[in-house]
Short mmCIF file of C-alpha atoms in Angstrom, two decimals:
data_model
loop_
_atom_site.label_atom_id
_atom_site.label_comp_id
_atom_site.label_asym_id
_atom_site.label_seq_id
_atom_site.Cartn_x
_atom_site.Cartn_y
_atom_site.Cartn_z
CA UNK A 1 130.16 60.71 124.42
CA UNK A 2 126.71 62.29 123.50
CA UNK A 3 126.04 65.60 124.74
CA UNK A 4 122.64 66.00 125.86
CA UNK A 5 120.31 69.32 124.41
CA UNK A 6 119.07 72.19 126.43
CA UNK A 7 115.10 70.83 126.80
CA UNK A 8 113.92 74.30 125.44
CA UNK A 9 115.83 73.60 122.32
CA UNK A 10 114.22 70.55 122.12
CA UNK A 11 110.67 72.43 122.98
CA UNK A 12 111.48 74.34 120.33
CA UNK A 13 112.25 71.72 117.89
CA UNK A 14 109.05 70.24 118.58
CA UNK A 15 107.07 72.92 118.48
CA UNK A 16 107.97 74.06 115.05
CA UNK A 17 107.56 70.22 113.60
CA UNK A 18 104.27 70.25 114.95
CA UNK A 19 103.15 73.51 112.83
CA UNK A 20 104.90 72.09 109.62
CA UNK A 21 103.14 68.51 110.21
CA UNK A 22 99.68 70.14 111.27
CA UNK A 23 99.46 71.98 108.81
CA UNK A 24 100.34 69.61 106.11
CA UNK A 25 98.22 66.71 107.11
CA UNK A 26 94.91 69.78 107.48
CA UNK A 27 95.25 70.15 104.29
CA UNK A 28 95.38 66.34 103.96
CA UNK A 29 92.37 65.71 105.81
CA UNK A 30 90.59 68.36 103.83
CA UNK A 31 91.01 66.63 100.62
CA UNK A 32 89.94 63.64 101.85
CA UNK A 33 87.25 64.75 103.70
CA UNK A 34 85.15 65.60 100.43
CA UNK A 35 86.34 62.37 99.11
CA UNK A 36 85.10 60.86 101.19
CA UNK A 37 81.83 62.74 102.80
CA UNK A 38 83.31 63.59 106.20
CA UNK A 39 81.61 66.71 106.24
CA UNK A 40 79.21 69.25 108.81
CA UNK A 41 76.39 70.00 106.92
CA UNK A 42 74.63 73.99 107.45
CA UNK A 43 71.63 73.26 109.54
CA UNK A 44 69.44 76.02 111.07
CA UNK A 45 71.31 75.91 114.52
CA UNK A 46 74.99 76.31 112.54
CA UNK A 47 76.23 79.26 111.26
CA UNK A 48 78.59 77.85 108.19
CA UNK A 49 76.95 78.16 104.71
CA UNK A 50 78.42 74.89 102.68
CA UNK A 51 79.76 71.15 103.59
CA UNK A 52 82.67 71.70 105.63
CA UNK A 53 85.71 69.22 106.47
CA UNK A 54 85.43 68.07 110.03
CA UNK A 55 88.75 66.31 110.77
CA UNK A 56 90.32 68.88 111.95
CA UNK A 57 91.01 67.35 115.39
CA UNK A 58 92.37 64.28 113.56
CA UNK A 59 94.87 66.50 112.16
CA UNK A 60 95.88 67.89 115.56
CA UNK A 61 96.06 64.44 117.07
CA UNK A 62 98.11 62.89 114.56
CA UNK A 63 100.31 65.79 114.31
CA UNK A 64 100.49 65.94 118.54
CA UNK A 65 101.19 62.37 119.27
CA UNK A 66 103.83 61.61 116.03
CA UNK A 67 105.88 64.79 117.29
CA UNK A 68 105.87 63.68 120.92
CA UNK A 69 106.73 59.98 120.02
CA UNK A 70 109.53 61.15 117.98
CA UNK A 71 110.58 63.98 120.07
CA UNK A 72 111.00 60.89 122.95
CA UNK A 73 113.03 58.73 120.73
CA UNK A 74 115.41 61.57 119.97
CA UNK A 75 115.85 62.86 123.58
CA UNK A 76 117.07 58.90 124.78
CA UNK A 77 119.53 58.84 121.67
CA UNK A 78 120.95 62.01 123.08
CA UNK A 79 120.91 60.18 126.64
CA UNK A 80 117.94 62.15 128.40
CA UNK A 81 116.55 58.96 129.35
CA UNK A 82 112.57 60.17 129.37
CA UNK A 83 111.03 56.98 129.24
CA UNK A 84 110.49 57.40 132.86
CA UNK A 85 107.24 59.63 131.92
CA UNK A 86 106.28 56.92 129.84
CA UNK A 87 103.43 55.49 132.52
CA UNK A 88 102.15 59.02 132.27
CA UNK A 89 102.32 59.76 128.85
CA UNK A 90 100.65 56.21 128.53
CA UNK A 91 97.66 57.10 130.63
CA UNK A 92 97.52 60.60 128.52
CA UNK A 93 97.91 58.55 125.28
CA UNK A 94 95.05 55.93 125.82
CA UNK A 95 92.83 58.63 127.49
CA UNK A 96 93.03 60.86 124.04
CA UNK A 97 92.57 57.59 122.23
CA UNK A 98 88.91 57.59 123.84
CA UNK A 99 88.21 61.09 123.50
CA UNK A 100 88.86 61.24 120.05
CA UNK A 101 87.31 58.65 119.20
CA UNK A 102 84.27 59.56 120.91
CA UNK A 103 84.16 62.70 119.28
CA UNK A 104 85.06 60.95 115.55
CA UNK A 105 81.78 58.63 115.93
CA UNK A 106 79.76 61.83 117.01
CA UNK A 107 81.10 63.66 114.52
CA UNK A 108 80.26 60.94 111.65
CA UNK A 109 77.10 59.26 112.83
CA UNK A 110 75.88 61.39 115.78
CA UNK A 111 75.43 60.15 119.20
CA UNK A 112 73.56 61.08 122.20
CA UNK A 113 74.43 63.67 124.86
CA UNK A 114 74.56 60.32 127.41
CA UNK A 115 76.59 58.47 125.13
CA UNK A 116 79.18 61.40 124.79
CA UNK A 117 79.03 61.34 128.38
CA UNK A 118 80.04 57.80 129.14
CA UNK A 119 82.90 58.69 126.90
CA UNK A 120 84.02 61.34 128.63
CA UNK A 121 83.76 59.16 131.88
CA UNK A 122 86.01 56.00 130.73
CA UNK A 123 88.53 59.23 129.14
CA UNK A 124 88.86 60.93 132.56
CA UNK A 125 89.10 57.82 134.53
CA UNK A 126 91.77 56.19 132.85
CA UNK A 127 93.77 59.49 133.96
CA UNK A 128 92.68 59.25 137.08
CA UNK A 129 93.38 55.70 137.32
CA UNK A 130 96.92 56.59 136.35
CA UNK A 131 97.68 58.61 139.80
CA UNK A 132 96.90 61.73 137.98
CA UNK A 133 95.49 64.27 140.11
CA UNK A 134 94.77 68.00 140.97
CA UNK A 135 97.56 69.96 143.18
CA UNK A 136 95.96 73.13 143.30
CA UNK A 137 94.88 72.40 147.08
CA UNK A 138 96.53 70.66 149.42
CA UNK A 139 94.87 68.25 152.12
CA UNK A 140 92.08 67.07 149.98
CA UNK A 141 93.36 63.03 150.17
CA UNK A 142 91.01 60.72 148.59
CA UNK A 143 88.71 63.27 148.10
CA UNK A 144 91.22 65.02 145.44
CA UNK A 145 90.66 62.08 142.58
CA UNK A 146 86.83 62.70 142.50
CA UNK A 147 88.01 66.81 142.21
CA UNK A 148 90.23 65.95 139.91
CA UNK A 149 87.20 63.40 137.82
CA UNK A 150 84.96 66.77 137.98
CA UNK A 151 87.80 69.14 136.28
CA UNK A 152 88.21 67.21 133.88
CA UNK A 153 84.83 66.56 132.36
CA UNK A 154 84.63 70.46 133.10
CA UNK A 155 87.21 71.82 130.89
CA UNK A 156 86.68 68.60 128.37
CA UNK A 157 82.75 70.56 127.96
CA UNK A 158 83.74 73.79 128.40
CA UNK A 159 86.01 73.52 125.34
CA UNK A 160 83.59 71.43 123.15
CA UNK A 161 81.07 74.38 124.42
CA UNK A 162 83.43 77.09 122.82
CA UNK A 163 83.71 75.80 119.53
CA UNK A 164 81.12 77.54 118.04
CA UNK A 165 82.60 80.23 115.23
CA UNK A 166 85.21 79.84 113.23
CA UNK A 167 88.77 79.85 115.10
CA UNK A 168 87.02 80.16 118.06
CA UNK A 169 88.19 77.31 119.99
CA UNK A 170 91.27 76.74 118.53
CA UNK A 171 92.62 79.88 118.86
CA UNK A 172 91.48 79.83 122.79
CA UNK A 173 93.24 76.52 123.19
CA UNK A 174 96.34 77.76 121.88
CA UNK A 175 96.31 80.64 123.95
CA UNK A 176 95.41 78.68 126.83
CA UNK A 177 98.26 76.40 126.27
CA UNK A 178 100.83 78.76 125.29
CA UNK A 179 100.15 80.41 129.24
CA UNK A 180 100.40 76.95 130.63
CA UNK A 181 103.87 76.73 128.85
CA UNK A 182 105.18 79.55 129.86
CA UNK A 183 104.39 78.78 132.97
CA UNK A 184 106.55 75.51 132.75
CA UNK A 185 109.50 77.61 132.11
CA UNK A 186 108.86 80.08 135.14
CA UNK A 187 108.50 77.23 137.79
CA UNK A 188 110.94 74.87 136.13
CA UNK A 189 109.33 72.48 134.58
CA UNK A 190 111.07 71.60 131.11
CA UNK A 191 109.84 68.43 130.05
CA UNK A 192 106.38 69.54 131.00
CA UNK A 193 106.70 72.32 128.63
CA UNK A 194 108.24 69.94 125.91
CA UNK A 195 104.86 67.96 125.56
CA UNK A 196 102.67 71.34 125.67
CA UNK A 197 104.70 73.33 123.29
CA UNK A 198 104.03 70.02 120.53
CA UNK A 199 100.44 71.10 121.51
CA UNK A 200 100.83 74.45 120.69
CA UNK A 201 102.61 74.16 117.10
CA UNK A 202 99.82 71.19 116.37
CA UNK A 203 97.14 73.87 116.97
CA UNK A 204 99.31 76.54 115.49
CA UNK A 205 99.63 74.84 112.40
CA UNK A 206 95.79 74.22 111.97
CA UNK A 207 94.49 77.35 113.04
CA UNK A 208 95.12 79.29 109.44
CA UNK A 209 92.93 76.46 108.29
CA UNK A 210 90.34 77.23 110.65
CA UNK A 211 90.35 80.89 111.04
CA UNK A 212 86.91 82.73 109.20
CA UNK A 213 85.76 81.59 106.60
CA UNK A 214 87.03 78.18 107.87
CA UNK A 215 88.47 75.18 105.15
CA UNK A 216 87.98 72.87 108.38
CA UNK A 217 86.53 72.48 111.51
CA UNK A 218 87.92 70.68 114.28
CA UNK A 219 84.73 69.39 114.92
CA UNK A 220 83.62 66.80 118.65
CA UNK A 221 86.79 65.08 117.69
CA UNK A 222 89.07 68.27 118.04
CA UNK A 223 87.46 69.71 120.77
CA UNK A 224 87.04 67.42 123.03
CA UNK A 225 90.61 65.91 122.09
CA UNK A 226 91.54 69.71 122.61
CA UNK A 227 89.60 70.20 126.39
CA UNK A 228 90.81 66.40 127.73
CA UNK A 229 94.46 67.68 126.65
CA UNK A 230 94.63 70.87 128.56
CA UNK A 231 92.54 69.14 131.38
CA UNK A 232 95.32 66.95 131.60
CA UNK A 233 98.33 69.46 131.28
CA UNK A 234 97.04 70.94 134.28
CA UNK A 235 97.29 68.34 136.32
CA UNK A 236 101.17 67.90 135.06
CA UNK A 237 101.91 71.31 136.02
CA UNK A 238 103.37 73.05 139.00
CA UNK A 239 102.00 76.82 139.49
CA UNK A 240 103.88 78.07 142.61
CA UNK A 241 107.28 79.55 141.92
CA UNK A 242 109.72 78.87 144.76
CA UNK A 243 109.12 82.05 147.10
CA UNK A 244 106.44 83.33 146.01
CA UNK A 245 102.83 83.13 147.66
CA UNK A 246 100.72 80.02 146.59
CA UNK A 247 98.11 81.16 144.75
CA UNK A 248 97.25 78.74 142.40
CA UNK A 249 93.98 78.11 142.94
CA UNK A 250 93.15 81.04 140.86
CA UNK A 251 95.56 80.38 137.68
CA UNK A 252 93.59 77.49 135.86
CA UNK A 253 90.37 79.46 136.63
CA UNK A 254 91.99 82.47 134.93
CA UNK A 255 93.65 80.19 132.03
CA UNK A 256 90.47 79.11 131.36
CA UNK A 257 88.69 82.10 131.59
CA UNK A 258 86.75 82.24 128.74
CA UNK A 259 85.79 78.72 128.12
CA UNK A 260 84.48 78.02 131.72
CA UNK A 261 82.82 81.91 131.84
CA UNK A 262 80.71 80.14 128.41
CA UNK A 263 79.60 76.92 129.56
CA UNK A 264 78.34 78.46 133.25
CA UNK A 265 76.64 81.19 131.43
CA UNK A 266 74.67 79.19 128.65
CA UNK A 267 73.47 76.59 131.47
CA UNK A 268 72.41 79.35 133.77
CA UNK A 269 70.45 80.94 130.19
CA UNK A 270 69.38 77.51 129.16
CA UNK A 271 67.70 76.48 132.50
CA UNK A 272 66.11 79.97 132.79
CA UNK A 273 64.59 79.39 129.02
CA UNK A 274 63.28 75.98 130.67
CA UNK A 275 65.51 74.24 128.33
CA UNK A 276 68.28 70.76 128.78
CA UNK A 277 71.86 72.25 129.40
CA UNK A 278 72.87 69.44 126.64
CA UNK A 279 70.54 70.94 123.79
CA UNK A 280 72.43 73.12 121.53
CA UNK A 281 71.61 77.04 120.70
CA UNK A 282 73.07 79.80 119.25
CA UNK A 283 73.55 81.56 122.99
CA UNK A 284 77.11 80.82 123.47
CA UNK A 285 79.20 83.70 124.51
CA UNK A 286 81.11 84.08 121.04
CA UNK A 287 77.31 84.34 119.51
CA UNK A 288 76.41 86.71 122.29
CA UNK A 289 79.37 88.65 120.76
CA UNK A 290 77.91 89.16 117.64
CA UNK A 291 74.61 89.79 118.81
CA UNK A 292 75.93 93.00 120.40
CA UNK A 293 76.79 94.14 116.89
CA UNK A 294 80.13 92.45 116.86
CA UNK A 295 80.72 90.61 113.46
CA UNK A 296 82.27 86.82 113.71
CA UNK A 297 85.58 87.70 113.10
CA UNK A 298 85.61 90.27 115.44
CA UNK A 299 83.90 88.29 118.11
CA UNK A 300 86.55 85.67 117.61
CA UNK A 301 89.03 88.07 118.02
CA UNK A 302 88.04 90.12 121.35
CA UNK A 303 87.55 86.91 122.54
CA UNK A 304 91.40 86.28 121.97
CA UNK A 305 92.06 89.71 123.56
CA UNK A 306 90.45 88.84 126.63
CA UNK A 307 91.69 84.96 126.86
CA UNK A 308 95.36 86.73 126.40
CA UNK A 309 94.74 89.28 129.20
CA UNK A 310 93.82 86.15 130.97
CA UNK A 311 96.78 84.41 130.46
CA UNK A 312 99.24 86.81 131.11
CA UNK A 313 97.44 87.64 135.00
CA UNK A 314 97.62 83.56 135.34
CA UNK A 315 101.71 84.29 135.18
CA UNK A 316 101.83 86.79 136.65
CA UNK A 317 99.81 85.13 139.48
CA UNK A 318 102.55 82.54 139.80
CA UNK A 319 105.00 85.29 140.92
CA UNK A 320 103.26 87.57 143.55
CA UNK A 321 101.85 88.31 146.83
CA UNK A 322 98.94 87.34 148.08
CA UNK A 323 97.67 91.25 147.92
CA UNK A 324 98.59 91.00 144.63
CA UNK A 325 97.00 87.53 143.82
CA UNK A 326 93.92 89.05 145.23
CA UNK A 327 94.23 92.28 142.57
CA UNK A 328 94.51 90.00 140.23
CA UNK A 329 91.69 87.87 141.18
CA UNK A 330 89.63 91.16 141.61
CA UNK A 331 90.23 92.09 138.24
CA UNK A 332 89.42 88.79 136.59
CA UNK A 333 86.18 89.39 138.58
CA UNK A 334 85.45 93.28 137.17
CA UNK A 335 86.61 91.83 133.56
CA UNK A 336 83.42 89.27 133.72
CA UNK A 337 81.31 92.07 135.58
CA UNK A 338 82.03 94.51 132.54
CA UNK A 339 81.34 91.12 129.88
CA UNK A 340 78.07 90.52 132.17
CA UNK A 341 76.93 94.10 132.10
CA UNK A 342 77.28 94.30 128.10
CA UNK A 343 75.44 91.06 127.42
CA UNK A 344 72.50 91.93 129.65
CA UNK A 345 72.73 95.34 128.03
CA UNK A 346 72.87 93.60 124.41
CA UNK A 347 69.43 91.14 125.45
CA UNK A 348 67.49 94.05 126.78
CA UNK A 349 68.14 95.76 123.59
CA UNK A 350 67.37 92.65 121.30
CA UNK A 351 64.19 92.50 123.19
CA UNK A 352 62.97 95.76 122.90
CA UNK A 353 63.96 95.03 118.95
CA UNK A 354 61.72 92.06 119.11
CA UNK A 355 59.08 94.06 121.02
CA UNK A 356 58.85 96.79 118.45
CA UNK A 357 58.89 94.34 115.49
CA UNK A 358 56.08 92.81 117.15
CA UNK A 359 54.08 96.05 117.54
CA UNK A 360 55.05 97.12 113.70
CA UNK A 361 53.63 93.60 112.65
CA UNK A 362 50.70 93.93 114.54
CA UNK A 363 49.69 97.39 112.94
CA UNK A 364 50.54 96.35 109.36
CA UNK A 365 48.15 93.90 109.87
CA UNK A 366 45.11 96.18 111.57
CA UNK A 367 45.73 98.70 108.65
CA UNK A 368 45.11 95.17 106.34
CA UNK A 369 42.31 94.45 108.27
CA UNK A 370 40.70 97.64 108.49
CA UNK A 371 41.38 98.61 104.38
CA UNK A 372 39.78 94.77 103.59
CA UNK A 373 36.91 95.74 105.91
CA UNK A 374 36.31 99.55 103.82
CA UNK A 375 36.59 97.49 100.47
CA UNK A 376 33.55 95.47 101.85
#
């Protein structure tokens, strides 16, 4: 008779395959990438210097999917009988099939901001089309699919939004989805957890690769692949422990912090510059960061700090009172209000820069002018 394993030892199993494989096939995919020519070029609106691999989300798909795929084959030989998730791991499957692909061809050829679009459409509706939607709030009925359509695009853009220094995004997303499998474990949801935690050795395993000065990028295939994943993990999870107040409105919010805090605040600058919100800059909050005197490295990592702080309020939130959800929702709030207050502090000073650099220019030439003028 076959004993079944503890699912945590089996999360754990999976997790640390998923570094090993990761990490082996980045390296892969960065030999091949020069091989072949599947690199970002430096252009003035990048920050990277030389041709740089962009497969890293390849590398993180691959290594995602093969440990899942094996990691159900194992667990019904050991008589866990999962292929009951399979409809659901199906709709996840296909819908990451799109996504990455969408971001491969973008990545290779380039396509529009409406193409990309229409990608991330047919991506999120297969999910939905699979039954999967949000359970943060209750009574929403039909309505709760065309929520559910709306989160997902948002956290599939807010993630491609944040990958804009090196280590930036991928070290987010594995913070983001090492909260969301802790969580698992607090509410009691351990086959949940084994699917995320082959997400978090698959990033694990890449980030060294990616971290400053980066051998790869993940590129539109990674982060996108990377923003439809943890859109869809939070639609698998539960967030209310039994006894405890329900709150969960505010956990995804605060798992996702960072990434969501970035894409409102570069529309709201973008709009106000009379700029698209689809045309790229260098006024994402990482590049804010370093604007304030931070340099990339350490932009990337207070931007960790604050994701982690994040992430351990979201658990925390999952095991409170409502006075206490509240706190925590208050200081989520004064967190932003103190980020807010040092980037407006940060463009004031960059514009009085700009204003004196202006005013120097403008007197070196009038002392040209007026020396040409006494030569005369």
């Amino acid at each position: 008779m076959t004993q079944t394993p503890p699912v945590f030892f089996l999360a754990s199993a999976v997790f640390c395959l998923a570094i090993f494989l990761s990490h082996a096939l980045s390296g892969l995919f960065i030999r091949l990438a020069h091989r072949f020519n599947l690199l970002d070029y430096p252009t003035s609106r990048k920050r990277h210097k030389r041709p740089t691999p962009f497969l890293g989300g390849a590398a993180v798909f691959l290594s995602f999917w093969s440990v899942v795929g094996g990691g159900l084959v194992a667990a019904q030989v050991w008589g866990a009988s999962p292929f009951s998730l399979i409809p659901r791991v199906l709709g996840i499957f296909l819908g990451s099939l799109v996504i990455f692909g969408v971001g491969l061809v973008d990545d290779k050829i380039g396509l529009t901001p409406l193409q990309k679009l229409l990608g991330q459409i047919v991506a999120a509706l297969i999910l939905v089309g699979f039954g999967f939607s949000i359970n943060l709030v209750s009574g929403l009925g039909p309505f709760g699919y065309l929520v559910t359509f709306v989160w997902i695009l948002l956290i599939i853009n807010a993630f491609n939004f944040i990958d804009s220094l090196d280590g930036h995004c991928a070290g987010i997303a594995l913070i983001s989805a090492g909260t969301l499998f802790w969580i698992t474990q607090i509410v009691g949801q351990p086959l949940t957890g084994f699917f995320i935690a082959a997400f978090v050795g698959a990033l694990a395993g890449f980030l060294p690769r990616n971290f400053r000065p980066a051998k790869i990028f993940l590129g539109d295939n990674g982060s996108l692949f990377v923003g439809y994943m943890l859109a869809a993990f939070t639609l698998l999870c539960r967030y209310q422990r039994e006894g405890f107040v329900d709150a969960t409105v505010f956990i995804p919010v605060l798992i996702f912090g960072i990434p969501i805090y970035d894409t409102l605040s570069v529309i709201a600058v973008r709009l106000r510059r009379g700029v698209v919100p689809w045309e790229g800059d260098r006024n994402h909050f990482a590049h804010r960061l370093v604007k304030m005197g931070m340099s990339d490295r350490v932009a990337v990592i207070f931007s960790y700090f604050i994701a982690v702080t994040l992430g351990l309020s979201a658990i925390l939130t999952t095991q409170v009172t409502f006075f206490g959800a509240a706190l925590i929702g208050l200081m989520f709030l004064s967190i932003l209000g103190v980020i807010a207050f040092l980037e407006y502090y940060a463009a004031k000073r960059e514009r009085i820069i700009e204003r004196l650099a202006k005013t120097k220019r403008r007197r070196r030439e009038d002392i040209v002018r007026f020396e040409e003028e006494g030569l005369r």
